[in-house]
Amino acid sequence: MITDLLQPFKLNDTIELQNRILMAPLTRCMADDNLVPTQAMVDYYARRAEAGLIISEATIIRPDAQGYPNTPGLFTSAQIQGWKKVTDAVHEQGGKMFAQLWHVGRVAHPHFFDGDVLAPSAIGVEGSVPRMRELTYITPKAATTADIKSLIADYAKAAENALEAGFDGVEIHGANGYLIDQFLHYAANERDDEYGQTPENMSRFALEVVDAVINVIGADKTGLRLSPGAYFNMCEDSRDKAVFDYLLNELNSRALAYLHGGIFDDSMRFASLADKTTSEYLRAAYSGTLVGVGSYNFDTAKAAINANKFDLIAIGRPFIANPDYISKIKNAEEVVPYSDEMLAELV
Ligand code: FNR
Ligand code: 8K6
């Protein structure tokens, strides 16, 4: 039987999606100066409500989580009220939406907040903030155990805030070289305490965040994004695979809503993952619902899902270029190609 991606998909007992096509999380840097979602963002997301699930652009859990200008937050009541307008509009159009919870760790910049830049270890990244090239990254402070406990509590608080803001659940951003991913890779984690050195220790922060969020909102409403192969603000290390092997085995017993790969092009193979692609590696190590992503179109995604490579597809850049992506697919209309200039405006 051929799976029709446009038919409903039951994520679990509490959440049914109208189709298998997710809108990938896409940072747009368009929140107001208090990091509150604007009316333009309400309209932008509402136009895309035909997706099976919209995953919000990465949304910071607290001030020191910020590394880019005007990324929205979920820690003030104004931000929660702003997001409520977004989720109301998406729900009115029959859609569903998860909030992506974000802390950038060492990719934060003190230009955006008062206080330390926190990371697993005091190892900085090269370069400077995109669009603000004068802001060079600094060497972060290695988080103390007390810092770690407060970070975990703030992920849980942000998840609670997300439900108050009307989201149907959250996706914990554990990918793309940001805080959680920094704990999972040897290139960024040189800790010698219970959060470093071994696969079990290096997985501890990710699992404590996942468990804290599950504890507040339930596993059925909790998704997670992971980048097992390092590729963005991070260097590959042959030892990383053992960390992800351990972590994924632990996640297998947690009944998450889904696991989502973090990658721009899923044809890319990683030496550190025994030459597998992101989705091949995750499919082999993880037994729950898997979301594929990374330079797919509808046809290649349909083929991959029918070959059982993953269960759902997340579409990113084509959703920027085509607010009516799902209608176009349904009507077999041509899809407008994405270009970077489209990032200048919310359409
Ligand atoms: C992204 N991506 C991304 N990923 C994430 O986890 N959180 C985010 O906020 C963002 N922001 C973001 C902004 C922009 C402008 C781009 C192009 C990408 C990655 C995105 O979710 C997705 O994984 C990739 O775009 C690959 O999918 P497509 O675009 O090939 O379908
Ligand atoms: C010109 C790109 C600016 C886009 C918004 C800034 C922040 C984006 C953060 C999410 C990561 C996506 C960056 C895309 C770079 C591709 C790297 C392979």
CSV table of C-alpha atoms and ligand atoms in Angstrom, one decimal:
chain,number,residue,atom,x,y,z
A,1,MET,CA,0.0,0.0,0.0
A,2,ILE,CA,1.3,3.4,-0.9
A,3,THR,CA,1.2,5.9,2.0
A,4,ASP,CA,-0.6,9.1,1.1
A,5,LEU,CA,1.3,12.0,2.9
A,6,LEU,CA,-1.9,14.1,2.6
A,7,GLN,CA,-3.9,11.7,4.8
A,8,PRO,CA,-4.2,12.3,8.6
A,9,PHE,CA,-1.6,10.8,10.9
A,10,LYS,CA,-2.1,9.9,14.5
A,11,LEU,CA,1.0,11.1,16.4
A,12,ASN,CA,-0.3,9.4,19.6
A,13,ASP,CA,-3.5,9.0,21.5
A,14,THR,CA,-4.0,12.7,22.0
A,15,ILE,CA,-2.7,14.4,18.8
A,16,GLU,CA,-3.9,13.7,15.3
A,17,LEU,CA,-2.3,15.7,12.4
A,18,GLN,CA,-4.3,16.5,9.3
A,19,ASN,CA,-1.4,15.3,7.1
A,20,ARG,CA,2.3,14.1,7.3
A,21,ILE,CA,3.8,17.3,6.1
A,22,LEU,CA,5.3,19.5,8.9
A,23,MET,CA,6.5,23.0,8.6
A,24,ALA,CA,10.1,22.9,9.8
A,25,PRO,CA,11.2,25.5,12.4
A,26,LEU,CA,12.5,28.6,10.6
A,27,THR,CA,14.2,31.5,12.4
A,28,ARG,CA,13.0,34.8,10.8
A,29,CYS,CA,14.3,37.4,13.3
A,30,MET,CA,11.1,39.4,13.0
A,31,ALA,CA,9.8,39.6,16.6
A,32,ASP,CA,9.6,43.1,18.1
A,33,ASP,CA,12.3,44.6,20.4
A,34,ASN,CA,10.7,42.9,23.5
A,35,LEU,CA,10.9,39.6,21.6
A,36,VAL,CA,7.1,39.5,21.3
A,37,PRO,CA,5.5,37.9,18.2
A,38,THR,CA,4.0,40.6,15.9
A,39,GLN,CA,0.8,40.7,13.9
A,40,ALA,CA,2.8,40.0,10.8
A,41,MET,CA,4.0,36.8,12.4
A,42,VAL,CA,0.3,35.9,13.3
A,43,ASP,CA,-0.6,36.3,9.6
A,44,TYR,CA,2.5,34.4,8.4
A,45,TYR,CA,1.9,31.3,10.5
A,46,ALA,CA,-1.9,31.4,9.9
A,47,ARG,CA,-1.3,31.3,6.1
A,48,ARG,CA,0.6,28.0,6.7
A,49,ALA,CA,-2.0,26.3,8.9
A,50,GLU,CA,-2.7,23.6,6.3
A,51,ALA,CA,0.6,21.9,7.4
A,52,GLY,CA,0.1,18.8,9.5
A,53,LEU,CA,2.0,20.5,12.2
A,54,ILE,CA,3.7,23.9,12.3
A,55,ILE,CA,6.9,23.9,14.4
A,56,SER,CA,7.6,27.5,15.4
A,57,GLU,CA,10.8,29.3,14.7
A,58,ALA,CA,13.3,28.7,17.5
A,59,THR,CA,12.0,30.6,20.6
A,60,ILE,CA,14.3,31.5,23.4
A,61,ILE,CA,13.6,30.2,26.9
A,62,ARG,CA,15.3,33.1,28.8
A,63,PRO,CA,17.4,36.2,28.0
A,64,ASP,CA,20.8,34.5,27.9
A,65,ALA,CA,19.5,32.1,25.3
A,66,GLN,CA,19.7,34.7,22.6
A,67,GLY,CA,22.2,34.7,19.8
A,68,TYR,CA,20.4,36.5,16.9
A,69,PRO,CA,18.5,39.7,16.7
A,70,ASN,CA,14.7,39.8,17.3
A,71,THR,CA,14.2,36.1,17.9
A,72,PRO,CA,11.0,35.6,19.9
A,73,GLY,CA,10.9,34.5,23.5
A,74,LEU,CA,8.6,32.5,25.8
A,75,PHE,CA,9.5,33.9,29.2
A,76,THR,CA,7.5,37.1,29.6
A,77,SER,CA,3.7,37.5,29.8
A,78,ALA,CA,3.8,39.8,26.8
A,79,GLN,CA,5.6,37.1,24.8
A,80,ILE,CA,3.0,34.5,25.9
A,81,GLN,CA,0.1,36.8,24.9
A,82,GLY,CA,1.8,37.5,21.6
A,83,TRP,CA,2.1,33.7,20.9
A,84,LYS,CA,-1.5,33.2,21.9
A,85,LYS,CA,-2.6,35.3,19.0
A,86,VAL,CA,-0.5,33.1,16.7
A,87,THR,CA,-1.8,29.8,18.0
A,88,ASP,CA,-5.4,31.1,18.0
A,89,ALA,CA,-5.1,32.1,14.4
A,90,VAL,CA,-3.5,28.7,13.4
A,91,HIS,CA,-6.2,26.8,15.3
A,92,GLU,CA,-9.0,28.9,13.7
A,93,GLN,CA,-7.6,27.7,10.3
A,94,GLY,CA,-7.7,24.1,11.5
A,95,GLY,CA,-3.9,23.7,12.1
A,96,LYS,CA,-1.7,22.6,15.0
A,97,MET,CA,1.5,24.1,16.3
A,98,PHE,CA,4.4,23.2,18.5
A,99,ALA,CA,6.8,25.8,20.0
A,100,GLN,CA,10.5,25.1,19.4
A,101,LEU,CA,12.4,25.8,22.7
A,102,TRP,CA,15.8,27.2,22.2
A,103,HIS,CA,18.9,28.1,24.1
A,104,VAL,CA,22.0,28.8,21.9
A,105,GLY,CA,24.6,28.2,24.6
A,106,ARG,CA,28.0,29.4,23.4
A,107,VAL,CA,26.5,31.0,20.3
A,108,ALA,CA,24.8,33.6,22.5
A,109,HIS,CA,26.1,37.1,22.5
A,110,PRO,CA,26.1,39.5,25.5
A,111,HIS,CA,25.0,42.3,23.2
A,112,PHE,CA,21.5,40.9,23.7
A,113,PHE,CA,21.4,40.5,27.5
A,114,ASP,CA,23.2,41.2,30.8
A,115,GLY,CA,25.3,38.3,32.2
A,116,ASP,CA,27.5,35.4,31.2
A,117,VAL,CA,27.4,33.4,28.0
A,118,LEU,CA,26.9,29.8,29.3
A,119,ALA,CA,28.1,26.6,27.7
A,120,PRO,CA,29.2,23.1,28.8
A,121,SER,CA,32.9,24.2,28.6
A,122,ALA,CA,34.8,27.4,28.1
A,123,ILE,CA,35.4,26.7,24.4
A,124,GLY,CA,34.2,29.5,22.0
A,125,VAL,CA,33.0,29.4,18.4
A,126,GLU,CA,34.8,31.3,15.7
A,127,GLY,CA,33.2,34.1,13.9
A,128,SER,CA,30.4,36.6,14.6
A,129,VAL,CA,26.6,37.0,14.8
A,130,PRO,CA,25.0,36.7,11.3
A,131,ARG,CA,23.6,40.1,10.1
A,132,MET,CA,25.6,41.8,13.0
A,133,ARG,CA,29.2,41.0,11.9
A,134,GLU,CA,30.7,43.5,14.4
A,135,LEU,CA,29.6,41.2,17.2
A,136,THR,CA,32.4,38.6,17.5
A,137,TYR,CA,31.6,35.5,19.6
A,138,ILE,CA,33.2,35.4,23.0
A,139,THR,CA,34.7,32.5,25.1
A,140,PRO,CA,31.7,31.2,27.2
A,141,LYS,CA,31.7,30.4,30.9
A,142,ALA,CA,31.5,26.7,31.7
A,143,ALA,CA,28.1,26.3,33.4
A,144,THR,CA,28.2,25.4,37.1
A,145,THR,CA,26.0,22.6,38.4
A,146,ALA,CA,23.7,25.3,39.8
A,147,ASP,CA,23.6,27.0,36.3
A,148,ILE,CA,22.7,23.6,34.8
A,149,LYS,CA,19.8,23.1,37.3
A,150,SER,CA,18.5,26.5,36.5
A,151,LEU,CA,18.7,26.0,32.7
A,152,ILE,CA,16.7,22.7,33.1
A,153,ALA,CA,14.1,24.4,35.2
A,154,ASP,CA,13.8,27.2,32.6
A,155,TYR,CA,13.2,24.7,29.8
A,156,ALA,CA,10.4,23.2,31.8
A,157,LYS,CA,9.0,26.7,32.6
A,158,ALA,CA,9.1,27.6,28.9
A,159,ALA,CA,7.2,24.4,28.1
A,160,GLU,CA,4.6,25.3,30.6
A,161,ASN,CA,4.4,28.9,29.1
A,162,ALA,CA,4.1,27.3,25.7
A,163,LEU,CA,0.9,25.5,26.7
A,164,GLU,CA,-0.4,28.7,28.3
A,165,ALA,CA,0.3,30.4,24.9
A,166,GLY,CA,-2.0,27.8,23.3
A,167,PHE,CA,0.7,25.6,21.6
A,168,ASP,CA,-0.3,21.9,21.1
A,169,GLY,CA,3.2,20.9,22.4
A,170,VAL,CA,6.8,21.7,22.2
A,171,GLU,CA,9.9,20.6,20.2
A,172,ILE,CA,13.0,20.8,22.3
A,173,HIS,CA,15.8,22.2,20.1
A,174,GLY,CA,18.6,19.8,20.8
A,175,ALA,CA,20.2,20.3,17.3
A,176,ASN,CA,22.4,22.5,15.1
A,177,GLY,CA,25.3,23.3,17.5
A,178,TYR,CA,23.2,25.0,20.2
A,179,LEU,CA,23.2,24.4,24.0
A,180,ILE,CA,21.9,20.9,24.2
A,181,ASP,CA,23.9,19.8,21.2
A,182,GLN,CA,27.0,21.3,22.7
A,183,PHE,CA,26.8,18.9,25.6
A,184,LEU,CA,26.5,16.0,23.2
A,185,HIS,CA,29.7,16.6,21.2
A,186,TYR,CA,33.3,16.2,22.3
A,187,ALA,CA,34.3,19.4,20.4
A,188,ALA,CA,32.2,21.5,22.8
A,189,ASN,CA,32.1,19.4,26.0
A,190,GLU,CA,35.3,18.9,28.0
A,191,ARG,CA,33.6,18.7,31.4
A,192,ASP,CA,35.1,16.4,34.0
A,193,ASP,CA,32.0,16.1,36.2
A,194,GLU,CA,28.8,14.1,35.7
A,195,TYR,CA,27.9,16.0,32.5
A,196,GLY,CA,31.1,15.1,30.6
A,197,GLN,CA,33.7,12.5,29.4
A,198,THR,CA,31.4,9.5,28.9
A,199,PRO,CA,28.3,8.9,26.7
A,200,GLU,CA,26.1,8.5,29.7
A,201,ASN,CA,27.4,11.8,31.3
A,202,MET,CA,27.3,13.7,28.0
A,203,SER,CA,23.7,12.7,27.5
A,204,ARG,CA,22.7,13.7,31.0
A,205,PHE,CA,21.8,17.3,30.3
A,206,ALA,CA,19.7,16.4,27.2
A,207,LEU,CA,17.8,13.7,29.2
A,208,GLU,CA,17.3,15.9,32.2
A,209,VAL,CA,15.8,18.6,30.0
A,210,VAL,CA,13.6,16.1,28.2
A,211,ASP,CA,12.4,14.6,31.5
A,212,ALA,CA,11.7,18.0,33.1
A,213,VAL,CA,9.6,19.0,30.1
A,214,ILE,CA,7.8,15.7,30.0
A,215,ASN,CA,7.1,16.1,33.7
A,216,VAL,CA,5.4,19.4,33.1
A,217,ILE,CA,3.5,18.8,29.8
A,218,GLY,CA,3.6,15.1,29.1
A,219,ALA,CA,5.6,13.0,26.6
A,220,ASP,CA,2.7,13.0,24.1
A,221,LYS,CA,3.2,16.8,23.7
A,222,THR,CA,7.0,16.7,23.7
A,223,GLY,CA,9.2,16.4,20.5
A,224,LEU,CA,13.0,16.6,20.2
A,225,ARG,CA,15.3,17.7,17.5
A,226,LEU,CA,18.8,16.2,17.3
A,227,SER,CA,21.8,16.6,14.9
A,228,PRO,CA,23.9,13.4,15.5
A,229,GLY,CA,26.3,14.5,12.8
A,230,ALA,CA,28.0,17.8,13.7
A,231,TYR,CA,27.9,20.3,10.9
A,232,PHE,CA,26.9,23.7,12.1
A,233,ASN,CA,29.1,25.7,14.6
A,234,MET,CA,30.6,22.3,15.6
A,235,CYS,CA,33.4,20.0,14.6
A,236,GLU,CA,32.9,16.3,14.0
A,237,ASP,CA,34.6,13.8,16.4
A,238,SER,CA,34.6,10.0,15.9
A,239,ARG,CA,33.7,9.5,19.5
A,240,ASP,CA,30.3,11.4,19.2
A,241,LYS,CA,28.4,8.4,17.8
A,242,ALA,CA,28.7,6.5,21.1
A,243,VAL,CA,27.0,9.5,22.8
A,244,PHE,CA,24.1,9.5,20.4
A,245,ASP,CA,23.8,5.7,20.6
A,246,TYR,CA,23.4,5.9,24.3
A,247,LEU,CA,21.1,8.9,24.2
A,248,LEU,CA,18.8,7.4,21.6
A,249,ASN,CA,18.6,4.1,23.5
A,250,GLU,CA,17.4,6.1,26.5
A,251,LEU,CA,14.9,8.0,24.4
A,252,ASN,CA,13.4,4.8,23.2
A,253,SER,CA,11.8,4.3,26.6
A,254,ARG,CA,10.3,7.8,26.8
A,255,ALA,CA,7.3,7.8,24.3
A,256,LEU,CA,8.1,11.2,22.9
A,257,ALA,CA,5.6,12.7,20.3
A,258,TYR,CA,8.4,12.4,17.8
A,259,LEU,CA,12.1,12.7,17.1
A,260,HIS,CA,13.2,15.1,14.4
A,261,GLY,CA,16.6,15.2,12.6
A,262,GLY,CA,18.4,18.5,12.3
A,263,ILE,CA,20.1,18.7,8.9
A,264,PHE,CA,20.0,20.9,5.8
A,265,ASP,CA,20.6,18.2,3.3
A,266,ASP,CA,19.8,14.6,4.3
A,267,SER,CA,21.9,13.2,1.5
A,268,MET,CA,25.0,14.3,3.5
A,269,ARG,CA,26.9,11.3,5.0
A,270,PHE,CA,28.9,11.6,8.2
A,271,ALA,CA,32.2,9.8,8.8
A,272,SER,CA,31.4,10.0,12.5
A,273,LEU,CA,28.1,8.1,11.9
A,274,ALA,CA,29.7,5.1,10.1
A,275,ASP,CA,29.0,7.0,6.8
A,276,LYS,CA,25.3,7.1,7.4
A,277,THR,CA,23.0,10.0,6.6
A,278,THR,CA,21.1,11.7,9.6
A,279,SER,CA,17.9,9.9,8.9
A,280,GLU,CA,19.5,6.5,8.3
A,281,TYR,CA,21.4,6.7,11.6
A,282,LEU,CA,18.4,7.9,13.6
A,283,ARG,CA,16.1,5.3,12.0
A,284,ALA,CA,18.4,2.5,13.0
A,285,ALA,CA,18.9,3.7,16.6
A,286,TYR,CA,15.5,5.1,17.4
A,287,SER,CA,12.3,3.1,17.5
A,288,GLY,CA,9.6,5.9,17.8
A,289,THR,CA,8.1,8.3,15.3
A,290,LEU,CA,10.8,9.9,13.2
A,291,VAL,CA,10.6,13.2,11.3
A,292,GLY,CA,12.8,13.4,8.2
A,293,VAL,CA,14.1,16.8,6.9
A,294,GLY,CA,16.8,18.3,4.7
A,295,SER,CA,16.4,19.3,1.1
A,296,TYR,CA,13.4,17.1,0.3
A,297,ASN,CA,10.5,17.9,-2.0
A,298,PHE,CA,7.1,16.3,-1.9
A,299,ASP,CA,8.1,13.5,-4.3
A,300,THR,CA,11.4,12.6,-2.7
A,301,ALA,CA,9.7,12.7,0.8
A,302,LYS,CA,6.9,10.5,-0.4
A,303,ALA,CA,9.4,8.0,-1.7
A,304,ALA,CA,11.4,8.1,1.5
A,305,ILE,CA,8.3,7.6,3.7
A,306,ASN,CA,7.2,4.7,1.5
A,307,ALA,CA,10.6,3.2,1.8
A,308,ASN,CA,10.1,3.4,5.6
A,309,LYS,CA,13.1,5.7,6.0
A,310,PHE,CA,11.0,8.0,8.4
A,311,ASP,CA,7.3,8.6,9.2
A,312,LEU,CA,6.8,12.3,8.7
A,313,ILE,CA,8.5,15.0,6.6
A,314,ALA,CA,9.4,18.5,7.7
A,315,ILE,CA,9.6,21.0,4.9
A,316,GLY,CA,11.6,24.2,5.5
A,317,ARG,CA,12.7,26.6,2.8
A,318,PRO,CA,9.8,25.7,0.4
A,319,PHE,CA,7.4,26.8,3.1
A,320,ILE,CA,9.1,30.2,3.2
A,321,ALA,CA,8.7,30.5,-0.6
A,322,ASN,CA,5.2,29.1,-0.7
A,323,PRO,CA,2.8,30.0,2.1
A,324,ASP,CA,0.2,27.8,0.3
A,325,TYR,CA,2.6,24.9,-0.1
A,326,ILE,CA,0.1,22.3,0.9
A,327,SER,CA,-2.6,23.6,-1.5
A,328,LYS,CA,-0.1,23.6,-4.2
A,329,ILE,CA,0.9,20.0,-3.5
A,330,LYS,CA,-2.8,19.0,-3.4
A,331,ASN,CA,-3.5,20.7,-6.7
A,332,ALA,CA,-0.3,19.5,-8.3
A,333,GLU,CA,0.7,23.2,-8.9
A,334,GLU,CA,4.2,24.3,-9.4
A,335,VAL,CA,6.1,25.3,-6.2
A,336,VAL,CA,8.1,28.6,-6.2
A,337,PRO,CA,11.8,27.9,-5.6
A,338,TYR,CA,13.3,29.4,-2.4
A,339,SER,CA,15.9,32.1,-2.5
A,340,ASP,CA,17.7,33.8,0.4
A,341,GLU,CA,16.3,37.3,-0.5
A,342,MET,CA,12.9,36.0,0.7
A,343,LEU,CA,14.2,36.2,4.3
A,344,ALA,CA,13.9,40.0,4.2
A,345,GLU,CA,10.2,39.9,4.5
A,346,LEU,CA,7.4,37.8,6.1
A,347,VAL,CA,5.0,36.8,3.4
B,1,FNR,C1,16.5,27.1,9.5
B,1,FNR,N1,16.6,25.9,10.3
B,1,FNR,C2,16.2,26.0,11.6
B,1,FNR,N2,16.3,24.8,12.4
B,1,FNR,C3,15.9,24.8,13.7
B,1,FNR,O1,15.9,23.8,14.3
B,1,FNR,N3,15.4,26.0,14.2
B,1,FNR,C4,15.4,27.2,13.6
B,1,FNR,O2,14.9,28.2,14.1
B,1,FNR,C5,15.8,27.2,12.2
B,1,FNR,N4,15.9,28.3,11.5
B,1,FNR,C6,16.2,28.3,10.2
B,1,FNR,C7,16.1,29.5,9.4
B,1,FNR,C8,16.4,29.5,8.1
B,1,FNR,C9,16.3,30.7,7.3
B,1,FNR,C10,16.7,28.2,7.4
B,1,FNR,C11,16.9,28.2,6.0
B,1,FNR,C12,16.8,27.1,8.2
B,1,FNR,C13,16.7,24.6,9.6
B,1,FNR,C14,15.4,24.1,9.1
B,1,FNR,O3,14.5,23.8,10.1
B,1,FNR,C15,15.6,22.8,8.2
B,1,FNR,O4,16.2,21.8,8.9
B,1,FNR,C16,16.4,23.1,7.0
B,1,FNR,O5,16.0,24.3,6.3
B,1,FNR,C17,16.4,22.0,6.0
B,1,FNR,O6,15.1,21.8,5.5
B,1,FNR,P1,14.7,22.3,4.0
B,1,FNR,O7,14.7,23.8,4.0
B,1,FNR,O8,15.7,21.8,3.0
B,1,FNR,O9,13.3,21.7,3.8
B,2,8K6,C1,21.1,34.8,5.9
B,2,8K6,C2,20.7,33.8,6.9
B,2,8K6,C3,20.0,34.4,8.1
B,2,8K6,C4,18.9,33.6,8.7
B,2,8K6,C5,18.4,34.0,10.0
B,2,8K6,C6,19.5,34.0,11.1
B,2,8K6,C7,19.5,32.9,12.0
B,2,8K6,C8,19.3,31.5,11.6
B,2,8K6,C9,19.6,30.5,12.6
B,2,8K6,C10,19.2,29.1,12.3
B,2,8K6,C11,20.2,28.4,11.5
B,2,8K6,C12,20.1,28.5,10.0
B,2,8K6,C13,21.2,29.3,9.3
B,2,8K6,C14,21.4,28.9,7.9
B,2,8K6,C15,22.8,28.6,7.6
B,2,8K6,C16,23.1,27.3,6.8
B,2,8K6,C17,24.3,26.6,7.4
B,2,8K6,C18,24.5,25.2,6.8
